[in-house]
Amino acid sequence: MNGTPAPIERAAELLRSARRVAVLTGAGVSAESGLATFRGAGGLWEGHRVEDVATPFAFRRDPELVWRFYNMRREALARAAPNAGHLVLAELERRKGAENFDLITQNVDGLHTAAGSRRVWELHGNIRRVRCTGCEIISDRGLEALPDLPRCLDCGQLLRPDIVWFHEALPMDVWNRAEQATRECRCLIVAGTSAIVYPAAGLIELAAASGAGVIEINLVRTAASGHATVFLEGPTGRLLPELVKRM
Ligand code: BJW
Ligand code: ZN
């Protein structure tokens, strides 16, 4: 035996010694729930890149195409359930105490909340909600089947998913909470994200610059790996529970 601890042990020590912890998750965390990620293998949808369907321009040009994309994902989500990674993050929040824990997610699937996490900051919106392009009213439609081109019951204008598309601003209140949590945490876990979409990816640099230890968990190295104190290679559904168990 030599004296260098295994990466998982170093990560567990970082997590144990940090009073305040923040987590940034991406699509990879929901992959083991059967939901497709955006990039990499299987990342194209009907031959389109997400950068081409998740924009206000795409919606104006072809709302039916964009709604097909979201209705398909709503259907997939209706068949999905939180996996071991989601569940153990809820347990981590209970163990650290909610006042010391923030879960920042780029995901729009709501699976962290379904798993029992309480302090969840959804940077990119939620696929269960719709927003009227006319009167701006927002409503939660759960995962019920929606028409090909759903319309507002109040004003008759087209509805859109209440999601942050490219070129759109993130919800300011949520962003401010996420930024504050990142600045104040002593340990940031970055799980299942390619870390290329900004401003979310900028939180990783912010945490590192603020002196927090950064634990990255992913199948492959990413744009975030240069900021990681420890890189854990593998699926979040296995490694998150292992990490929390050793904490
Ligand atoms: C596993 C695993 C397992 C798999 N275990 N790991 C040039 C042109 C245009 C725009 C820009 C530009 N340069 C910069 C921009 C800004 C742009 C941007 O960042 N673009 C980049 C692509 C370069 N950002 C924006 O436009 C943002 N807004 C903005 O900047 O506004 C400015 C503004 C200010 C004021 C007023 C107005 C405007 C908004 C970004 C919104 C992103 N939205 C999306 C889609 C909508 C949501 C939806 O439909 O669901 O959000 S994009 C898509 O990417 C989605 C995700 O949340 C986001 C991040 O992806 P994520 O989660 O990282 O997934 P993947 O697939 O990329 O990675 C999965 C990872 O998991 C991989 O690494 C796998 O290895 C791993 N993995 N299984 C562990 N089991
Ligand atoms: Zn309306």
Tab-separated table of C-alpha atoms and ligand atoms in Angstrom:
chain	number	residue	atom	x	y	z
A	1	MET	CA	0.000	0.000	0.000
A	2	ASN	CA	1.326	3.466	-0.760
A	3	GLY	CA	0.155	6.634	0.946
A	4	THR	CA	-1.856	8.192	-1.902
A	5	PRO	CA	-5.574	7.885	-1.245
A	6	ALA	CA	-7.828	6.717	-4.083
A	7	PRO	CA	-9.771	9.508	-5.862
A	8	ILE	CA	-13.035	8.424	-4.260
A	9	GLU	CA	-11.437	8.689	-0.806
A	10	ARG	CA	-10.053	12.156	-1.574
A	11	ALA	CA	-13.479	13.208	-2.813
A	12	ALA	CA	-15.194	11.789	0.273
A	13	GLU	CA	-12.783	13.715	2.504
A	14	LEU	CA	-13.489	16.955	0.605
A	15	LEU	CA	-17.202	16.391	1.004
A	16	ARG	CA	-16.924	15.423	4.680
A	17	SER	CA	-14.873	18.478	5.646
A	18	ALA	CA	-17.054	20.990	3.766
A	19	ARG	CA	-19.780	22.581	5.869
A	20	ARG	CA	-21.482	24.084	2.818
A	21	VAL	CA	-21.912	21.969	-0.261
A	22	ALA	CA	-23.334	22.768	-3.680
A	23	VAL	CA	-24.019	20.408	-6.554
A	24	LEU	CA	-24.323	21.239	-10.260
A	25	THR	CA	-26.038	18.578	-12.320
A	26	GLY	CA	-26.623	18.006	-16.011
A	27	ALA	CA	-28.366	15.558	-18.309
A	28	GLY	CA	-25.952	12.719	-17.472
A	29	VAL	CA	-27.515	12.415	-14.003
A	30	SER	CA	-30.844	11.504	-15.617
A	31	ALA	CA	-29.348	9.194	-18.251
A	32	GLU	CA	-29.730	6.184	-15.939
A	33	SER	CA	-33.423	7.068	-15.623
A	34	GLY	CA	-33.661	6.417	-19.365
A	35	LEU	CA	-33.661	10.066	-20.508
A	36	ALA	CA	-31.469	11.019	-23.454
A	37	THR	CA	-28.595	13.463	-23.011
A	38	PHE	CA	-28.123	16.335	-25.451
A	39	ARG	CA	-24.675	15.713	-26.801
A	40	GLY	CA	-22.517	12.726	-27.635
A	41	ALA	CA	-23.902	9.354	-28.693
A	42	GLY	CA	-27.604	9.585	-29.507
A	43	GLY	CA	-27.431	13.333	-29.001
A	44	LEU	CA	-29.194	14.232	-32.239
A	45	TRP	CA	-32.986	14.374	-32.366
A	46	GLU	CA	-34.482	13.692	-35.824
A	47	GLY	CA	-31.154	14.900	-37.202
A	48	HIS	CA	-31.316	18.228	-35.337
A	49	ARG	CA	-28.806	19.499	-32.811
A	50	VAL	CA	-30.280	20.888	-29.593
A	51	GLU	CA	-28.733	24.230	-30.545
A	52	ASP	CA	-31.095	24.213	-33.560
A	53	VAL	CA	-34.378	23.335	-31.846
A	54	ALA	CA	-34.022	24.949	-28.444
A	55	THR	CA	-34.064	28.563	-29.613
A	56	PRO	CA	-36.744	31.260	-29.914
A	57	PHE	CA	-35.920	31.510	-33.641
A	58	ALA	CA	-36.627	27.807	-34.195
A	59	PHE	CA	-39.939	28.183	-32.354
A	60	ARG	CA	-40.977	31.136	-34.497
A	61	ARG	CA	-39.973	29.324	-37.682
A	62	ASP	CA	-41.503	25.943	-36.919
A	63	PRO	CA	-43.408	25.703	-33.608
A	64	GLU	CA	-44.763	22.265	-34.532
A	65	LEU	CA	-41.262	20.843	-34.842
A	66	VAL	CA	-40.230	22.326	-31.503
A	67	TRP	CA	-43.386	21.064	-29.778
A	68	ARG	CA	-42.794	17.586	-31.233
A	69	PHE	CA	-39.378	17.611	-29.546
A	70	TYR	CA	-40.834	18.637	-26.189
A	71	ASN	CA	-43.905	16.404	-26.359
A	72	MET	CA	-41.670	13.418	-27.062
A	73	ARG	CA	-39.523	14.304	-24.054
A	74	ARG	CA	-42.606	14.827	-21.857
A	75	GLU	CA	-43.748	11.325	-22.819
A	76	ALA	CA	-40.349	9.820	-22.032
A	77	LEU	CA	-40.348	11.612	-18.681
A	78	ALA	CA	-43.800	10.241	-17.821
A	79	ARG	CA	-42.220	6.762	-17.942
A	80	ALA	CA	-39.100	7.748	-15.974
A	81	ALA	CA	-38.328	7.741	-12.253
A	82	PRO	CA	-35.471	9.170	-10.172
A	83	ASN	CA	-32.417	6.903	-10.078
A	84	ALA	CA	-29.926	6.147	-7.306
A	85	GLY	CA	-27.980	9.344	-8.110
A	86	HIS	CA	-31.012	11.606	-7.654
A	87	LEU	CA	-32.024	9.775	-4.480
A	88	VAL	CA	-28.656	9.991	-2.772
A	89	LEU	CA	-28.410	13.739	-3.485
A	90	ALA	CA	-31.645	14.155	-1.535
A	91	GLU	CA	-30.076	12.112	1.273
A	92	LEU	CA	-26.937	14.281	1.152
A	93	GLU	CA	-29.114	17.388	1.619
A	94	ARG	CA	-30.700	15.803	4.702
A	95	ARG	CA	-27.300	14.834	6.123
A	96	LYS	CA	-25.669	18.240	5.550
A	97	GLY	CA	-28.797	20.181	6.562
A	98	ALA	CA	-30.824	22.134	4.000
A	99	GLU	CA	-29.254	25.446	5.088
A	100	ASN	CA	-25.844	24.092	4.047
A	101	PHE	CA	-26.835	22.541	0.771
A	102	ASP	CA	-27.872	23.755	-2.692
A	103	LEU	CA	-28.655	21.646	-5.709
A	104	ILE	CA	-28.225	23.629	-8.909
A	105	THR	CA	-29.477	21.823	-11.979
A	106	GLN	CA	-29.476	22.446	-15.700
A	107	ASN	CA	-32.058	19.700	-16.073
A	108	VAL	CA	-35.676	20.513	-16.832
A	109	ASP	CA	-37.063	17.085	-15.867
A	110	GLY	CA	-37.898	17.799	-12.212
A	111	LEU	CA	-36.409	14.464	-11.090
A	112	HIS	CA	-34.382	16.014	-8.254
A	113	THR	CA	-37.550	17.342	-6.663
A	114	ALA	CA	-39.294	14.020	-7.324
A	115	ALA	CA	-36.421	12.305	-5.471
A	116	GLY	CA	-37.000	14.495	-2.392
A	117	SER	CA	-34.429	17.286	-2.830
A	118	ARG	CA	-35.754	20.558	-1.391
A	119	ARG	CA	-33.294	23.333	-2.242
A	120	VAL	CA	-33.236	22.900	-6.006
A	121	TRP	CA	-32.362	25.753	-8.358
A	122	GLU	CA	-33.564	24.975	-11.874
A	123	LEU	CA	-31.444	27.171	-14.140
A	124	HIS	CA	-33.102	26.190	-17.423
A	125	GLY	CA	-36.760	25.960	-16.376
A	126	ASN	CA	-39.033	22.948	-16.130
A	127	ILE	CA	-40.598	20.904	-18.907
A	128	ARG	CA	-43.799	20.407	-16.901
A	129	ARG	CA	-44.635	24.110	-17.131
A	130	VAL	CA	-45.909	26.022	-20.157
A	131	ARG	CA	-45.875	29.762	-20.780
A	132	CYS	CA	-48.215	31.731	-23.045
A	133	THR	CA	-46.467	33.659	-25.819
A	134	GLY	CA	-49.334	36.192	-25.653
A	135	CYS	CA	-50.292	36.896	-22.038
A	136	GLU	CA	-47.126	35.300	-20.507
A	137	ILE	CA	-49.153	33.316	-17.958
A	138	ILE	CA	-47.273	30.273	-16.667
A	139	SER	CA	-49.044	27.045	-15.746
A	140	ASP	CA	-47.949	23.642	-14.538
A	141	ARG	CA	-49.379	21.006	-16.867
A	142	GLY	CA	-47.567	18.090	-15.254
A	143	LEU	CA	-46.889	15.379	-17.793
A	144	GLU	CA	-50.359	15.239	-19.356
A	145	ALA	CA	-50.392	14.787	-23.130
A	146	LEU	CA	-50.549	18.163	-24.879
A	147	PRO	CA	-51.818	18.873	-28.416
A	148	ASP	CA	-49.314	19.219	-31.287
A	149	LEU	CA	-49.688	23.005	-31.007
A	150	PRO	CA	-51.089	23.800	-27.554
A	151	ARG	CA	-52.873	27.154	-27.115
A	152	CYS	CA	-53.610	29.358	-24.127
A	153	LEU	CA	-57.046	28.820	-22.608
A	154	ASP	CA	-57.223	32.520	-21.676
A	155	CYS	CA	-56.080	34.376	-24.784
A	156	GLY	CA	-55.775	31.733	-27.514
A	157	GLN	CA	-52.111	32.428	-28.316
A	158	LEU	CA	-49.540	29.668	-28.712
A	159	LEU	CA	-48.078	28.162	-25.576
A	160	ARG	CA	-44.364	27.372	-25.311
A	161	PRO	CA	-42.457	25.223	-22.835
A	162	ASP	CA	-41.332	27.275	-19.820
A	163	ILE	CA	-37.728	26.481	-20.592
A	164	VAL	CA	-34.662	28.636	-21.154
A	165	TRP	CA	-33.610	28.375	-24.760
A	166	PHE	CA	-30.326	29.500	-26.278
A	167	HIS	CA	-30.050	33.299	-26.503
A	168	GLU	CA	-32.548	33.680	-23.645
A	169	ALA	CA	-31.758	34.961	-20.174
A	170	LEU	CA	-31.882	32.613	-17.184
A	171	PRO	CA	-34.478	33.446	-14.483
A	172	MET	CA	-32.693	36.170	-12.518
A	173	ASP	CA	-33.798	35.094	-9.015
A	174	VAL	CA	-32.745	31.476	-9.584
A	175	TRP	CA	-29.438	32.549	-11.113
A	176	ASN	CA	-28.669	34.843	-8.182
A	177	ARG	CA	-29.306	32.025	-5.683
A	178	ALA	CA	-27.125	29.651	-7.686
A	179	GLU	CA	-24.284	32.136	-7.899
A	180	GLN	CA	-24.452	32.887	-4.176
A	181	ALA	CA	-24.521	29.180	-3.301
A	182	THR	CA	-21.508	28.578	-5.516
A	183	ARG	CA	-19.543	31.429	-4.004
A	184	GLU	CA	-20.273	30.259	-0.463
A	185	CYS	CA	-19.765	26.517	-0.803
A	186	ARG	CA	-16.550	24.791	0.232
A	187	CYS	CA	-17.192	21.844	-2.056
A	188	LEU	CA	-18.930	21.741	-5.444
A	189	ILE	CA	-19.930	18.420	-6.985
A	190	VAL	CA	-20.236	18.671	-10.778
A	191	ALA	CA	-22.167	15.661	-12.025
A	192	GLY	CA	-23.123	14.511	-15.527
A	193	THR	CA	-22.627	17.711	-17.478
A	194	SER	CA	-20.497	18.463	-20.522
A	195	ALA	CA	-19.984	21.928	-18.968
A	196	ILE	CA	-20.088	23.782	-22.245
A	197	VAL	CA	-23.315	25.747	-21.868
A	198	TYR	CA	-22.961	29.161	-20.247
A	199	PRO	CA	-23.626	30.828	-17.900
A	200	ALA	CA	-24.175	27.522	-16.001
A	201	ALA	CA	-20.659	26.237	-16.769
A	202	GLY	CA	-19.208	29.466	-15.388
A	203	LEU	CA	-20.300	28.362	-11.902
A	204	ILE	CA	-17.557	25.723	-11.943
A	205	GLU	CA	-14.873	28.351	-12.552
A	206	LEU	CA	-16.490	30.542	-9.889
A	207	ALA	CA	-16.368	27.761	-7.281
A	208	ALA	CA	-12.735	26.998	-8.025
A	209	ALA	CA	-11.817	30.697	-7.946
A	210	SER	CA	-13.617	31.033	-4.592
A	211	GLY	CA	-11.440	28.284	-3.135
A	212	ALA	CA	-13.958	25.428	-3.094
A	213	GLY	CA	-12.878	21.866	-3.809
A	214	VAL	CA	-14.469	20.663	-7.046
A	215	ILE	CA	-15.450	17.008	-7.441
A	216	GLU	CA	-16.358	16.079	-11.008
A	217	ILE	CA	-18.239	12.876	-11.809
A	218	ASN	CA	-18.636	11.929	-15.453
A	219	LEU	CA	-18.116	9.061	-17.892
A	220	VAL	CA	-15.507	11.164	-19.683
A	221	ARG	CA	-13.348	14.210	-19.027
A	222	THR	CA	-15.058	17.481	-19.916
A	223	ALA	CA	-14.544	21.212	-20.240
A	224	ALA	CA	-14.815	21.327	-16.427
A	225	SER	CA	-12.061	18.821	-15.718
A	226	GLY	CA	-9.333	21.466	-15.662
A	227	HIS	CA	-11.041	23.004	-12.609
A	228	ALA	CA	-11.662	19.706	-10.832
A	229	THR	CA	-9.785	18.905	-7.639
A	230	VAL	CA	-10.812	15.271	-8.068
A	231	PHE	CA	-12.223	13.555	-11.155
A	232	LEU	CA	-14.315	10.413	-10.639
A	233	GLU	CA	-14.783	8.458	-13.837
A	234	GLY	CA	-18.012	6.505	-14.115
A	235	PRO	CA	-21.799	6.719	-13.933
A	236	THR	CA	-23.361	9.033	-11.361
A	237	GLY	CA	-25.929	6.355	-10.441
A	238	ARG	CA	-23.071	4.282	-9.000
A	239	LEU	CA	-20.493	6.891	-7.952
A	240	LEU	CA	-22.740	9.377	-6.130
A	241	PRO	CA	-24.030	6.683	-3.722
A	242	GLU	CA	-20.477	5.369	-3.252
A	243	LEU	CA	-19.205	8.872	-2.479
A	244	VAL	CA	-21.937	9.681	0.030
A	245	LYS	CA	-21.520	6.274	1.693
A	246	ARG	CA	-17.814	7.009	2.317
A	247	MET	CA	-18.405	10.594	3.476
B	1	BJW	C1	-22.877	10.885	-17.711
B	1	BJW	C2	-23.727	9.770	-17.736
B	1	BJW	C3	-23.791	9.015	-16.546
B	1	BJW	C4	-23.844	10.709	-19.653
B	1	BJW	N1	-23.058	9.379	-15.469
B	1	BJW	N2	-22.151	11.215	-16.639
B	1	BJW	C5	-22.581	31.164	-29.568
B	1	BJW	C6	-23.830	31.129	-30.208
B	1	BJW	C7	-25.031	31.192	-29.483
B	1	BJW	C8	-25.016	31.255	-28.114
B	1	BJW	C9	-23.771	31.277	-27.484
B	1	BJW	C10	-22.574	31.230	-28.197
B	1	BJW	N3	-21.565	31.262	-27.298
B	1	BJW	C11	-22.075	31.312	-26.081
B	1	BJW	C12	-23.417	31.335	-26.160
B	1	BJW	C13	-24.347	31.375	-25.027
B	1	BJW	C14	-25.105	30.067	-24.910
B	1	BJW	C15	-24.091	28.928	-24.816
B	1	BJW	O1	-23.547	28.667	-23.760
B	1	BJW	N4	-23.841	28.205	-25.892
B	1	BJW	C16	-22.824	27.136	-25.911
B	1	BJW	C17	-23.351	25.940	-26.652
B	1	BJW	C18	-21.563	27.684	-26.517
B	1	BJW	N5	-25.939	30.163	-23.742
B	1	BJW	C19	-27.142	30.697	-23.798
B	1	BJW	O2	-27.655	31.060	-24.839
B	1	BJW	C20	-27.842	30.878	-22.468
B	1	BJW	N6	-28.370	32.189	-22.382
B	1	BJW	C21	-27.594	33.279	-22.452
B	1	BJW	O3	-26.391	33.228	-22.533
B	1	BJW	O4	-28.319	34.429	-22.412
B	1	BJW	C22	-27.652	35.671	-22.586
B	1	BJW	C23	-28.710	36.732	-22.392
B	1	BJW	C24	-28.569	37.644	-21.366
B	1	BJW	C25	-29.552	38.642	-21.190
B	1	BJW	C26	-30.653	38.664	-22.024
B	1	BJW	C27	-30.809	37.743	-23.026
B	1	BJW	C28	-29.822	36.755	-23.212
B	1	BJW	C29	-29.025	29.944	-22.321
B	1	BJW	C30	-28.630	28.529	-22.347
B	1	BJW	C31	-29.891	27.631	-22.301
B	1	BJW	C32	-29.553	26.167	-22.518
B	1	BJW	N7	-30.740	25.429	-22.702
B	1	BJW	C33	-30.652	24.001	-22.984
B	1	BJW	C34	-31.908	23.500	-23.752
B	1	BJW	C35	-33.193	23.813	-23.165
B	1	BJW	C36	-33.585	22.808	-22.147
B	1	BJW	C37	-34.227	21.573	-22.738
B	1	BJW	O5	-34.774	21.583	-23.827
B	1	BJW	O6	-34.150	20.581	-22.038
B	1	BJW	O7	-30.438	23.298	-21.772
B	1	BJW	S1	-29.302	23.509	-23.985
B	1	BJW	C38	-29.032	21.982	-23.229
B	1	BJW	O8	-27.664	22.012	-22.764
B	1	BJW	C39	-29.938	21.955	-21.997
B	1	BJW	C40	-28.964	21.543	-20.922
B	1	BJW	O9	-29.419	21.968	-19.660
B	1	BJW	C41	-27.666	22.176	-21.345
B	1	BJW	C42	-26.451	21.533	-20.768
B	1	BJW	O10	-26.278	20.229	-21.234
B	1	BJW	P1	-25.776	19.100	-20.236
B	1	BJW	O11	-26.724	18.931	-19.139
B	1	BJW	O12	-24.373	19.358	-19.882
B	1	BJW	O13	-25.918	17.786	-21.164
B	1	BJW	P2	-24.904	17.217	-22.276
B	1	BJW	O14	-25.692	16.258	-23.093
B	1	BJW	O15	-24.176	18.266	-22.962
B	1	BJW	O16	-23.824	16.408	-21.412
B	1	BJW	C43	-24.172	15.219	-20.693
B	1	BJW	C44	-22.925	14.779	-19.943
B	1	BJW	O17	-23.274	13.685	-19.126
B	1	BJW	C45	-21.787	14.303	-20.852
B	1	BJW	O18	-20.585	14.909	-20.418
B	1	BJW	C46	-21.758	12.786	-20.628
B	1	BJW	O19	-20.442	12.256	-20.706
B	1	BJW	C47	-22.295	12.687	-19.241
B	1	BJW	N8	-22.983	11.433	-18.901
B	1	BJW	N9	-24.322	9.657	-18.930
B	1	BJW	C48	-22.266	10.428	-15.544
B	1	BJW	N10	-24.601	7.888	-16.441
B	2	ZN	ZN	-52.410	33.647	-22.988
